[in-house]
Amino acid sequence: MTKHAPITRLLTALMLCCAMLVPMTGTAAATPAAPATAEHDATADKVKAKVNAKLLDTKVKVNADARIDGKLELPKNNARSLELIVVQRLVAGAWVDVSTGSCRPNYSFRLSVSFSIAATYTLRVYYPETATATAAASGTFNLTVLG
């Protein structure tokens, strides 16, 4: 063994760790925690938005889909069909996007998420701010993923 072998192994391990972090940080977008329902913003003349969501499967196996059912409540004259809905999970005090979907024409939605690591995840459904409505989030719910 040469004297450079430990340094080479260390540099190789460091490069592998950095390479693994790049895809994870590129796909996760942290957003600040929002209240369960957004309040009316008088300065921007926006309307209230409300997200009602429920986790249909509270316990699933690794890589199995957990279903989330819900409805977006917006005044009919301000809402469009295919509104963006985001499923987020709580990671170290910040909400990180897990999955996205859209509403049906009647503003209901059914989304699914799956995780490859057995753990308990805190999730919420988030409706990002649009030009006509303020951002809103559902209450949180826990999903247990079994190994």
C-alpha positions as a LaTeX table, in Angstrom:
\begin{tabular}{lrrr}
\hline
Residue & $x$ (\AA) & $y$ (\AA) & $z$ (\AA) \\
\hline
Met1 & 0.00 & 0.00 & 0.00 \\
Thr2 & 1.38 & 3.43 & $-0.91$ \\
Lys3 & 1.24 & 6.49 & 1.25 \\
His4 & $-1.27$ & 8.08 & $-1.14$ \\
Ala5 & $-3.85$ & 5.28 & $-0.81$ \\
Pro6 & $-5.61$ & 6.65 & 2.33 \\
Ile7 & $-5.85$ & 10.12 & 0.79 \\
Thr8 & $-7.19$ & 8.68 & $-2.46$ \\
Arg9 & $-9.84$ & 6.68 & $-0.61$ \\
Leu10 & $-10.83$ & 9.76 & 1.40 \\
Leu11 & $-11.15$ & 11.94 & $-1.70$ \\
Thr12 & $-13.12$ & 9.23 & $-3.51$ \\
Ala13 & $-15.54$ & 8.87 & $-0.58$ \\
Leu14 & $-15.95$ & 12.66 & $-0.40$ \\
Met15 & $-16.71$ & 12.89 & $-4.12$ \\
Leu16 & $-19.29$ & 10.09 & $-3.85$ \\
Cys17 & $-21.01$ & 11.82 & $-0.93$ \\
Cys18 & $-21.16$ & 15.09 & $-2.86$ \\
Ala19 & $-22.50$ & 13.31 & $-5.94$ \\
Met20 & $-25.29$ & 11.78 & $-3.86$ \\
Leu21 & $-26.27$ & 15.16 & $-2.39$ \\
Val22 & $-26.63$ & 16.93 & $-5.74$ \\
Pro23 & $-29.79$ & 15.05 & $-6.91$ \\
Met24 & $-31.41$ & 15.30 & $-3.47$ \\
Thr25 & $-30.93$ & 19.06 & $-3.18$ \\
Gly26 & $-31.97$ & 19.60 & $-6.78$ \\
Thr27 & $-35.35$ & 17.91 & $-6.39$ \\
Ala28 & $-36.33$ & 19.22 & $-2.98$ \\
Ala29 & $-37.71$ & 22.73 & $-2.75$ \\
Ala30 & $-38.17$ & 24.00 & 0.76 \\
Thr31 & $-41.00$ & 26.41 & 1.46 \\
Pro32 & $-41.77$ & 28.19 & 4.68 \\
Ala33 & $-44.55$ & 26.83 & 6.85 \\
Ala34 & $-47.92$ & 28.38 & 6.04 \\
Pro35 & $-51.03$ & 28.56 & 8.22 \\
Ala36 & $-53.80$ & 25.99 & 7.74 \\
Thr37 & $-55.89$ & 28.58 & 5.90 \\
Ala38 & $-54.64$ & 31.75 & 4.32 \\
Glu39 & $-56.11$ & 35.10 & 5.32 \\
His40 & $-57.40$ & 37.80 & 2.96 \\
Asp41 & $-54.63$ & 40.08 & 1.66 \\
Ala42 & $-56.20$ & 43.52 & 1.23 \\
Thr43 & $-53.21$ & 45.08 & $-0.53$ \\
Ala44 & $-53.17$ & 42.56 & $-3.36$ \\
Asp45 & $-56.97$ & 42.11 & $-3.41$ \\
Lys46 & $-56.73$ & 38.36 & $-3.17$ \\
Val47 & $-59.41$ & 35.93 & $-2.08$ \\
Lys48 & $-59.21$ & 33.20 & 0.55 \\
Ala49 & $-58.19$ & 29.74 & $-0.48$ \\
Lys50 & $-58.75$ & 26.65 & 1.63 \\
Val51 & $-57.42$ & 23.12 & 1.21 \\
Asn52 & $-59.25$ & 20.18 & 2.78 \\
Ala53 & $-57.29$ & 16.95 & 2.55 \\
Lys54 & $-57.35$ & 13.56 & 4.19 \\
Leu55 & $-54.89$ & 10.69 & 4.17 \\
Leu56 & $-56.77$ & 7.54 & 3.15 \\
Asp57 & $-53.91$ & 5.15 & 3.98 \\
Thr58 & $-52.17$ & 5.91 & 7.29 \\
Lys59 & $-49.90$ & 2.85 & 7.14 \\
Val60 & $-48.30$ & 1.48 & 3.98 \\
Lys61 & $-45.34$ & $-0.72$ & 3.10 \\
Val62 & $-42.13$ & 0.63 & 1.61 \\
Asn63 & $-42.66$ & 1.79 & $-2.02$ \\
Ala64 & $-46.45$ & 1.34 & $-1.76$ \\
Asp65 & $-48.73$ & 4.23 & $-2.65$ \\
Ala66 & $-50.49$ & 6.17 & 0.09 \\
Arg67 & $-53.60$ & 7.93 & $-1.21$ \\
Ile68 & $-54.56$ & 11.50 & $-0.34$ \\
Asp69 & $-58.06$ & 12.73 & $-1.11$ \\
Gly70 & $-59.25$ & 16.32 & $-0.90$ \\
Lys71 & $-60.85$ & 19.43 & $-2.27$ \\
Leu72 & $-59.66$ & 22.95 & $-2.98$ \\
Glu73 & $-62.11$ & 25.65 & $-1.98$ \\
Leu74 & $-61.96$ & 28.84 & $-4.05$ \\
Pro75 & $-64.76$ & 31.17 & $-5.09$ \\
Lys76 & $-66.10$ & 29.88 & $-8.40$ \\
Asn77 & $-65.43$ & 33.13 & $-10.27$ \\
Asn78 & $-61.74$ & 33.17 & $-9.27$ \\
Ala79 & $-60.78$ & 29.51 & $-9.69$ \\
Arg80 & $-59.57$ & 27.65 & $-12.74$ \\
Ser81 & $-59.63$ & 23.94 & $-13.29$ \\
Leu82 & $-56.28$ & 22.16 & $-13.11$ \\
Glu83 & $-55.07$ & 24.23 & $-10.14$ \\
Leu84 & $-51.65$ & 23.04 & $-8.92$ \\
Ile85 & $-51.63$ & 21.04 & $-5.67$ \\
Val86 & $-48.38$ & 20.09 & $-3.89$ \\
Val87 & $-47.81$ & 17.35 & $-1.29$ \\
Gln88 & $-45.09$ & 18.35 & 1.16 \\
Arg89 & $-43.31$ & 16.66 & 4.05 \\
Leu90 & $-41.76$ & 18.23 & 7.11 \\
Val91 & $-37.96$ & 17.97 & 7.13 \\
Ala92 & $-36.04$ & 19.69 & 9.95 \\
Gly93 & $-38.72$ & 22.35 & 10.40 \\
Ala94 & $-39.13$ & 23.18 & 6.69 \\
Trp95 & $-41.76$ & 21.94 & 4.25 \\
Val96 & $-40.21$ & 20.11 & 1.29 \\
Asp97 & $-42.11$ & 19.27 & $-1.92$ \\
Val98 & $-42.67$ & 15.54 & $-2.41$ \\
Ser99 & $-45.21$ & 15.35 & $-5.23$ \\
Thr100 & $-47.43$ & 17.60 & $-7.33$ \\
Gly101 & $-50.78$ & 17.14 & $-8.96$ \\
Ser102 & $-53.76$ & 19.12 & $-10.15$ \\
Cys103 & $-57.42$ & 19.48 & $-9.33$ \\
Arg104 & $-60.25$ & 18.00 & $-11.33$ \\
Pro105 & $-62.72$ & 20.48 & $-12.88$ \\
Asn106 & $-64.81$ & 20.30 & $-9.67$ \\
Tyr107 & $-61.67$ & 21.26 & $-7.64$ \\
Ser108 & $-61.35$ & 17.85 & $-5.98$ \\
Phe109 & $-58.11$ & 15.90 & $-6.14$ \\
Arg110 & $-56.67$ & 12.47 & $-5.40$ \\
Leu111 & $-52.91$ & 12.21 & $-5.10$ \\
Ser112 & $-50.57$ & 9.43 & $-4.12$ \\
Val113 & $-47.13$ & 9.40 & $-2.56$ \\
Ser114 & $-44.67$ & 6.63 & $-1.82$ \\
Phe115 & $-41.45$ & 6.46 & 0.15 \\
Ser116 & $-38.56$ & 4.01 & $-0.08$ \\
Ile117 & $-37.47$ & 4.32 & 3.56 \\
Ala118 & $-39.45$ & 2.95 & 6.51 \\
Ala119 & $-40.28$ & 5.87 & 8.81 \\
Thr120 & $-43.14$ & 8.10 & 9.96 \\
Tyr121 & $-43.59$ & 11.14 & 7.73 \\
Thr122 & $-45.48$ & 14.35 & 8.55 \\
Leu123 & $-47.29$ & 15.49 & 5.41 \\
Arg124 & $-49.56$ & 18.30 & 4.27 \\
Val125 & $-51.22$ & 19.35 & 1.03 \\
Tyr126 & $-50.24$ & 22.84 & $-0.12$ \\
Tyr127 & $-51.88$ & 25.15 & $-2.63$ \\
Pro128 & $-49.31$ & 27.70 & $-3.88$ \\
Glu129 & $-50.26$ & 31.33 & $-4.23$ \\
Thr130 & $-51.75$ & 32.34 & $-7.56$ \\
Ala131 & $-52.63$ & 35.69 & $-9.05$ \\
Thr132 & $-56.17$ & 35.53 & $-7.67$ \\
Ala133 & $-55.85$ & 33.62 & $-4.40$ \\
Thr134 & $-53.58$ & 33.46 & $-1.39$ \\
Ala135 & $-51.55$ & 30.37 & $-0.57$ \\
Ala136 & $-53.20$ & 27.77 & 1.65 \\
Ala137 & $-52.30$ & 24.45 & 3.24 \\
Ser138 & $-54.23$ & 21.60 & 4.75 \\
Gly139 & $-53.71$ & 20.43 & 8.27 \\
Thr140 & $-50.87$ & 17.99 & 8.80 \\
Phe141 & $-51.18$ & 14.21 & 8.93 \\
Asn142 & $-48.77$ & 11.38 & 9.69 \\
Leu143 & $-47.96$ & 8.53 & 7.30 \\
Thr144 & $-46.22$ & 5.45 & 8.67 \\
Val145 & $-44.15$ & 3.52 & 6.15 \\
Leu146 & $-43.40$ & $-0.03$ & 7.27 \\
Gly147 & $-40.35$ & $-2.01$ & 6.13 \\
\hline
\end{tabular}
